[in-house]
Short mmCIF file of C-alpha atoms and ligand atoms in Angstrom, two decimals:
data_model
loop_
_atom_site.label_atom_id
_atom_site.label_comp_id
_atom_site.label_asym_id
_atom_site.label_seq_id
_atom_site.Cartn_x
_atom_site.Cartn_y
_atom_site.Cartn_z
CA MET Q 378 0.00 0.00 0.00
CA THR Q 379 1.43 3.35 -0.96
CA HIS Q 380 0.58 6.51 0.88
CA ALA Q 381 0.32 9.05 -1.90
CA ALA Q 382 -3.21 9.90 -0.85
CA SER Q 383 -2.89 13.34 0.64
CA THR Q 384 -1.11 14.65 -2.42
CA HIS Q 385 -3.27 12.81 -4.91
CA ALA Q 386 -5.18 15.18 -7.17
CA ALA Q 387 -8.75 13.97 -7.40
CA SER Q 388 -10.18 13.82 -10.89
CA THR Q 389 -12.92 16.33 -11.58
CA HIS Q 390 -15.75 13.84 -11.78
CA ALA Q 391 -14.64 11.69 -8.92
CA ALA Q 392 -13.87 14.46 -6.48
CA SER Q 393 -14.96 14.33 -2.89
CA LEU Q 394 -18.61 15.22 -2.61
CA ALA Q 395 -18.80 15.48 1.13
CA THR Q 396 -20.43 18.54 2.55
CA PRO Q 397 -19.51 19.52 6.10
CA GLU Q 398 -22.57 17.89 7.65
CA ASP Q 399 -21.81 14.58 5.95
CA GLU Q 400 -19.58 12.37 8.02
CA ILE Q 401 -17.06 10.38 5.99
CA ARG Q 402 -16.95 6.75 7.09
CA MET Q 403 -14.53 5.47 4.45
CA ALA Q 404 -12.19 7.60 2.36
CA CYS Q 405 -10.66 6.11 -0.78
CA ARG Q 406 -7.78 7.96 -2.40
CA GLY Q 407 -6.09 7.03 -5.66
CA VAL Q 408 -7.03 3.36 -5.35
CA ASN Q 409 -5.78 0.93 -8.00
CA VAL Q 410 -6.50 -2.78 -8.03
CA ASP Q 411 -4.80 -5.15 -10.43
CA TYR Q 412 -4.88 -8.89 -11.07
CA TRP Q 413 -1.41 -10.16 -12.11
CA GLY Q 414 -0.56 -6.65 -13.27
CA ASP Q 415 -3.75 -5.99 -15.26
CA LEU Q 416 -5.57 -2.97 -13.83
CA ALA Q 417 -9.20 -3.68 -12.91
CA ILE Q 418 -9.65 -0.49 -10.89
CA LYS Q 419 -7.79 2.66 -11.90
CA ASN Q 420 -7.23 5.62 -9.65
CA VAL Q 421 -10.50 5.70 -7.73
CA THR Q 422 -11.04 8.47 -5.23
CA MET Q 423 -14.34 8.64 -3.35
CA ASP Q 424 -15.80 9.26 0.06
CA ILE Q 425 -18.33 6.83 1.47
CA LEU Q 426 -20.63 8.74 3.76
CA SER Q 427 -21.82 7.50 7.10
CA LYS Q 428 -25.35 6.09 7.26
CA LYS Q 429 -25.94 6.62 3.58
CA VAL Q 430 -26.47 4.04 0.85
CA THR Q 431 -23.88 4.19 -1.93
CA ALA Q 432 -24.55 2.19 -5.12
CA PHE Q 433 -21.88 0.98 -7.54
CA ILE Q 434 -23.20 0.62 -11.08
CA GLY Q 435 -21.63 -0.04 -14.47
CA PRO Q 436 -21.30 -2.70 -17.15
CA SER Q 437 -20.26 -6.23 -16.32
CA GLY Q 438 -16.50 -6.51 -15.76
CA CYS Q 439 -15.96 -2.82 -14.98
CA GLY Q 440 -14.59 -3.59 -11.51
CA LYS Q 441 -17.54 -3.08 -9.15
CA SER Q 442 -16.98 -6.29 -7.20
CA THR Q 443 -13.22 -5.76 -7.23
CA PHE Q 444 -13.55 -2.31 -5.69
CA LEU Q 445 -16.15 -3.51 -3.18
CA ARG Q 446 -13.78 -6.26 -2.04
CA ALA Q 447 -11.00 -3.70 -1.62
CA LEU Q 448 -13.13 -2.03 1.07
CA ASN Q 449 -12.72 -4.91 3.52
CA ARG Q 450 -9.64 -6.56 2.07
CA MET Q 451 -11.48 -9.58 0.74
CA ASN Q 452 -9.10 -9.12 -2.21
CA ASP Q 453 -6.30 -10.32 0.07
CA THR Q 454 -7.65 -13.82 -0.39
CA ILE Q 455 -7.48 -13.68 -4.21
CA ASP Q 456 -4.28 -14.85 -5.96
CA GLY Q 457 -2.57 -12.18 -8.02
CA CYS Q 458 -4.70 -9.34 -6.68
CA GLU Q 459 -2.89 -6.22 -5.53
CA VAL Q 460 -4.27 -2.96 -4.14
CA THR Q 461 -2.44 0.36 -4.05
CA GLY Q 462 -3.57 3.79 -2.92
CA GLU Q 463 -5.22 4.52 0.39
CA ILE Q 464 -8.48 3.44 2.00
CA THR Q 465 -9.35 4.53 5.50
CA LEU Q 466 -12.14 3.59 7.87
CA ASP Q 467 -12.81 6.34 10.39
CA GLY Q 468 -9.37 7.70 9.59
CA ASN Q 469 -7.55 4.38 10.02
CA ASP Q 470 -5.61 2.96 7.07
CA ILE Q 471 -7.23 -0.42 6.49
CA TYR Q 472 -4.16 -1.61 4.56
CA ALA Q 473 -1.78 -0.75 7.39
CA ARG Q 474 0.56 -3.59 8.31
CA ASP Q 475 -0.90 -3.89 11.79
CA MET Q 476 -4.52 -3.91 10.63
CA ASP Q 477 -6.16 -7.14 11.80
CA THR Q 478 -8.35 -8.29 8.92
CA VAL Q 479 -10.55 -10.32 11.26
CA PHE Q 480 -11.48 -7.10 13.03
CA LEU Q 481 -11.66 -5.18 9.76
CA ARG Q 482 -14.25 -7.62 8.43
CA GLN Q 483 -16.18 -7.27 11.68
CA TRP Q 484 -16.37 -3.51 11.10
CA VAL Q 485 -16.89 -3.82 7.36
CA GLY Q 486 -19.16 -6.81 6.81
CA MET Q 487 -20.18 -8.37 3.54
CA VAL Q 488 -23.26 -9.94 1.98
CA PHE Q 489 -22.84 -11.84 -1.28
CA GLN Q 490 -24.91 -12.35 -4.39
CA LYS Q 491 -25.79 -15.92 -3.55
CA PRO Q 492 -27.07 -16.37 0.01
CA ASN Q 493 -24.43 -18.45 1.79
CA PRO Q 494 -25.71 -19.50 5.23
CA PHE Q 495 -23.43 -21.86 7.12
CA PRO Q 496 -24.64 -25.49 7.33
CA LYS Q 497 -25.78 -24.80 10.88
CA SER Q 498 -28.98 -23.79 12.64
CA ILE Q 499 -30.57 -20.38 12.13
CA TYR Q 500 -29.48 -19.50 15.66
CA GLU Q 501 -25.89 -20.62 15.14
CA ASN Q 502 -25.61 -18.72 11.86
CA VAL Q 503 -26.22 -15.48 13.73
CA ALA Q 504 -24.33 -16.49 16.90
CA TYR Q 505 -21.18 -17.43 14.97
CA GLY Q 506 -19.66 -13.95 14.67
CA PRO Q 507 -20.42 -12.87 18.25
CA ARG Q 508 -18.78 -16.12 19.43
CA ILE Q 509 -15.61 -15.47 17.39
CA HIS Q 510 -15.40 -11.91 18.62
CA GLY Q 511 -16.45 -12.64 22.20
CA LEU Q 512 -19.26 -10.09 22.15
CA PHE Q 513 -21.29 -11.53 25.05
CA ARG Q 514 -20.81 -12.89 28.55
CA THR Q 515 -23.88 -14.99 29.18
CA LYS Q 516 -26.13 -17.24 27.13
CA SER Q 517 -28.99 -14.81 27.60
CA GLU Q 518 -26.86 -11.97 26.21
CA LEU Q 519 -26.14 -14.11 23.16
CA ASP Q 520 -29.85 -14.96 22.83
CA ASP Q 521 -30.47 -11.25 22.88
CA ILE Q 522 -27.93 -10.49 20.15
CA VAL Q 523 -29.42 -13.24 17.98
CA GLU Q 524 -32.96 -11.92 18.50
CA GLN Q 525 -32.03 -8.28 17.88
CA SER Q 526 -30.06 -9.18 14.76
CA LEU Q 527 -32.93 -11.23 13.33
CA ILE Q 528 -35.32 -8.38 14.15
CA GLY Q 529 -32.94 -5.96 12.46
CA ALA Q 530 -32.85 -8.15 9.37
CA GLY Q 531 -36.64 -8.36 9.26
CA LEU Q 532 -36.59 -12.12 9.78
CA TRP Q 533 -37.48 -12.67 13.45
CA ASP Q 534 -41.23 -13.20 13.08
CA GLU Q 535 -40.66 -15.79 10.36
CA VAL Q 536 -38.08 -17.86 12.28
CA LYS Q 537 -38.58 -17.28 16.01
CA ASP Q 538 -40.29 -20.65 16.47
CA ARG Q 539 -37.64 -22.63 14.55
CA LEU Q 540 -34.28 -21.17 15.54
CA ARG Q 541 -32.80 -24.68 15.79
CA ASN Q 542 -33.73 -25.56 12.21
CA PRO Q 543 -31.02 -25.38 9.56
CA GLY Q 544 -30.49 -22.01 7.91
CA THR Q 545 -30.22 -23.74 4.56
CA GLY Q 546 -33.87 -24.80 4.85
CA LEU Q 547 -35.12 -21.24 4.48
CA SER Q 548 -36.28 -19.68 1.20
CA GLY Q 549 -33.72 -17.74 -0.84
CA GLY Q 550 -34.96 -14.37 0.37
CA GLN Q 551 -35.02 -15.56 3.98
CA GLN Q 552 -31.50 -16.95 3.61
CA GLN Q 553 -30.30 -13.60 2.35
CA ARG Q 554 -31.92 -11.85 5.32
CA LEU Q 555 -30.26 -14.45 7.57
CA CYS Q 556 -26.91 -13.48 6.02
CA ILE Q 557 -27.75 -9.84 6.75
CA ALA Q 558 -28.59 -10.80 10.36
CA ARG Q 559 -25.24 -12.58 10.55
CA ALA Q 560 -23.50 -9.44 9.28
CA ILE Q 561 -25.18 -7.09 11.76
CA ALA Q 562 -24.72 -9.45 14.74
CA VAL Q 563 -21.11 -8.28 15.12
CA ASN Q 564 -21.96 -4.57 15.19
CA PRO Q 565 -20.42 -3.45 11.91
CA GLU Q 566 -19.96 0.14 10.79
CA VAL Q 567 -20.28 -0.66 7.11
CA ILE Q 568 -22.12 -3.41 5.23
CA LEU Q 569 -20.97 -4.27 1.70
CA MET Q 570 -23.54 -5.99 -0.53
CA ASP Q 571 -22.62 -7.45 -3.91
CA GLU Q 572 -25.82 -7.75 -5.98
CA PRO Q 573 -27.63 -9.04 -2.88
CA ALA Q 574 -31.00 -9.46 -4.59
CA SER Q 575 -29.99 -10.68 -8.04
CA ALA Q 576 -30.76 -14.32 -7.16
CA LEU Q 577 -34.15 -13.44 -5.63
CA ASP Q 578 -37.69 -13.11 -6.95
CA PRO Q 579 -39.30 -9.64 -7.14
CA ILE Q 580 -41.10 -9.88 -3.78
CA ALA Q 581 -37.99 -11.05 -1.92
CA THR Q 582 -36.04 -8.33 -3.75
CA ARG Q 583 -38.42 -5.65 -2.54
CA LYS Q 584 -38.04 -6.91 1.04
CA ILE Q 585 -34.27 -6.63 0.77
CA GLU Q 586 -34.55 -3.11 -0.65
CA GLU Q 587 -36.88 -2.01 2.17
CA LEU Q 588 -34.46 -3.56 4.62
CA ILE Q 589 -31.54 -1.62 3.11
CA HIS Q 590 -33.45 1.61 3.77
CA LYS Q 591 -33.97 0.64 7.41
CA LEU Q 592 -30.39 -0.54 7.86
CA ALA Q 593 -29.10 2.82 6.67
CA GLU Q 594 -30.50 4.37 9.87
CA ASN Q 595 -27.72 2.57 11.73
CA TYR Q 596 -25.16 1.43 9.18
CA THR Q 597 -23.26 2.65 6.16
CA ILE Q 598 -24.25 0.58 3.14
CA VAL Q 599 -22.42 0.02 -0.13
CA ILE Q 600 -24.33 -1.99 -2.71
CA VAL Q 601 -23.35 -3.27 -6.15
CA THR Q 602 -26.35 -3.55 -8.42
CA HIS Q 603 -26.96 -4.11 -12.11
CA SER Q 604 -30.52 -2.84 -11.70
CA MET Q 605 -30.93 0.83 -12.54
CA ALA Q 606 -34.33 0.81 -10.84
CA GLN Q 607 -32.86 -0.68 -7.69
CA ALA Q 608 -30.06 1.88 -7.51
CA GLN Q 609 -32.61 4.66 -7.80
CA ARG Q 610 -34.85 3.10 -5.16
CA VAL Q 611 -32.19 2.45 -2.54
CA ALA Q 612 -29.16 4.68 -3.04
CA ASP Q 613 -28.36 8.18 -1.82
CA LYS Q 614 -25.14 8.27 -3.84
CA THR Q 615 -24.30 6.47 -7.04
CA ALA Q 616 -20.90 5.69 -8.53
CA PHE Q 617 -20.67 4.76 -12.21
CA PHE Q 618 -17.67 2.63 -13.18
CA TYR Q 619 -16.54 1.85 -16.70
CA ALA Q 620 -13.83 -0.30 -18.20
CA ALA Q 621 -14.15 -0.93 -21.92
CA GLY Q 622 -12.59 1.65 -24.16
CA LEU Q 623 -10.92 3.62 -21.41
CA THR Q 624 -8.52 6.02 -23.08
CA GLU Q 625 -5.36 7.77 -21.98
CA ASP Q 626 -7.56 10.77 -21.28
CA ASP Q 627 -9.42 8.79 -18.64
CA ASP Q 628 -7.48 9.21 -15.44
CA SER Q 629 -9.85 6.85 -13.62
CA ASN Q 630 -12.45 4.19 -14.33
CA LEU Q 631 -14.77 5.82 -11.83
CA ILE Q 632 -16.49 7.94 -14.44
CA GLU Q 633 -19.04 9.69 -12.33
CA PHE Q 634 -20.02 9.85 -8.65
CA GLY Q 635 -22.74 11.96 -7.15
CA ASP Q 636 -26.24 12.14 -5.72
CA THR Q 637 -28.29 9.33 -7.24
CA ALA Q 638 -30.86 11.72 -8.73
CA GLN Q 639 -28.10 13.74 -10.43
CA VAL Q 640 -26.33 10.69 -11.85
CA PHE Q 641 -29.57 9.31 -13.29
CA ASN Q 642 -31.36 12.48 -14.34
CA ASN Q 643 -28.54 14.82 -15.16
CA PRO Q 644 -25.35 12.87 -15.76
CA ILE Q 645 -22.20 14.80 -16.58
CA ASP Q 646 -20.51 12.13 -18.69
CA GLU Q 647 -21.98 10.85 -21.95
CA ARG Q 648 -21.07 7.25 -21.03
CA THR Q 649 -23.04 7.55 -17.80
CA ARG Q 650 -26.02 8.90 -19.72
CA GLN Q 651 -25.93 6.01 -22.20
CA TYR Q 652 -25.60 3.45 -19.42
CA VAL Q 653 -28.42 4.76 -17.24
CA GLU Q 654 -30.63 5.02 -20.31
CA GLY Q 655 -29.95 1.33 -20.92
CA ALA Q 656 -27.92 1.71 -24.10
CA PHE Q 657 -25.46 -0.95 -22.95
CA GLY Q 658 -25.24 -3.30 -20.05
N1 ADP F 1912 -10.02 -13.42 -9.39
C1 ADP F 1912 -9.71 -12.74 -10.51
N2 ADP F 1912 -8.57 -12.99 -11.19
C2 ADP F 1912 -8.27 -12.32 -12.31
N3 ADP F 1912 -9.03 -11.34 -12.85
C3 ADP F 1912 -10.18 -11.03 -12.20
C4 ADP F 1912 -10.58 -11.71 -11.00
N4 ADP F 1912 -11.76 -11.19 -10.60
C5 ADP F 1912 -12.07 -10.23 -11.49
N5 ADP F 1912 -11.13 -10.13 -12.46
C6 ADP F 1912 -11.14 -9.20 -13.60
O1 ADP F 1912 -11.24 -7.88 -13.10
C7 ADP F 1912 -12.15 -7.13 -13.90
C8 ADP F 1912 -13.28 -6.58 -13.03
O2 ADP F 1912 -14.06 -7.68 -12.57
P1 ADP F 1912 -15.22 -7.50 -11.50
O3 ADP F 1912 -14.73 -6.68 -10.39
O4 ADP F 1912 -15.74 -8.86 -11.18
O5 ADP F 1912 -16.29 -6.66 -12.34
P2 ADP F 1912 -17.86 -6.41 -12.05
O6 ADP F 1912 -18.16 -6.81 -10.64
O7 ADP F 1912 -18.06 -4.96 -12.32
O8 ADP F 1912 -18.61 -7.25 -13.06
C9 ADP F 1912 -12.62 -8.04 -15.01
O9 ADP F 1912 -11.81 -7.82 -16.15
C10 ADP F 1912 -12.37 -9.42 -14.45
O10 ADP F 1912 -12.12 -10.34 -15.48
MG1 MG F 1913 -19.47 -8.23 -9.85
#
């Protein structure tokens, strides 16, 4: 990790959008991510604001998942993947040598495209993180964390009478909410979601979207979505990434970042306009 951040000149479109009343939870400065030397993310600078929903959009392969994984160092686990630039969480360099990635992933949790409950009971799925991190003293405190997390994920009423049943026996939408309960059980600051509803039917999708709104009261949310409608329904801020046909003139593959309404209704860049109008996907 290099530390060129403070001197890095932000590109015009990707400049910091924070106003004084907006608290910056994560600050990304001049971030590059490559796989075996091939750049997937080029020079991305953005602020992720506290208790807001930020959506990453853009054509397939433009680096949305790659950049999302850089935010909690999930990229560390991928062969050939290297991150440079600076990313901070509440001012702390998450790529610092002494950063404990187990703690980092407690603070910056992740929900994946395909619901991936552990092959354990509903209760144990949610209790797993608090056990690892020692977040309770008594069984009743753990019961409480499990209940509050399932309430927070909008799943409690559906599962309260079958907490000992396997998590894998739930419907897809319920499994995804279980994964969200598992993420919030460890008290994260930020929750990263990579196309969390793309494997779900429209009703389950709507439930997840409503849940994202509620979660943003307490957490900072970053969501990758390929659905323009979903980005507009859930996100305060939208970042448009692009990869194909990047030219020397493009100093970053973050093409545009701003308030969701601006990005969709009044985009600055022609490529953003074409993408949000559905000209390419
Ligand atoms: N594990 C990997 N190894 C090598 N290249 C990868 C890996 N994951 C992603 N890439 C490449 O990085 C680029 C961005 O991929 P990705 O972040 O998955 O895009 P998106 O999520 O926007 O579809 C693509 O060119 C992809 O082929
Ligand atoms: Mg992806």
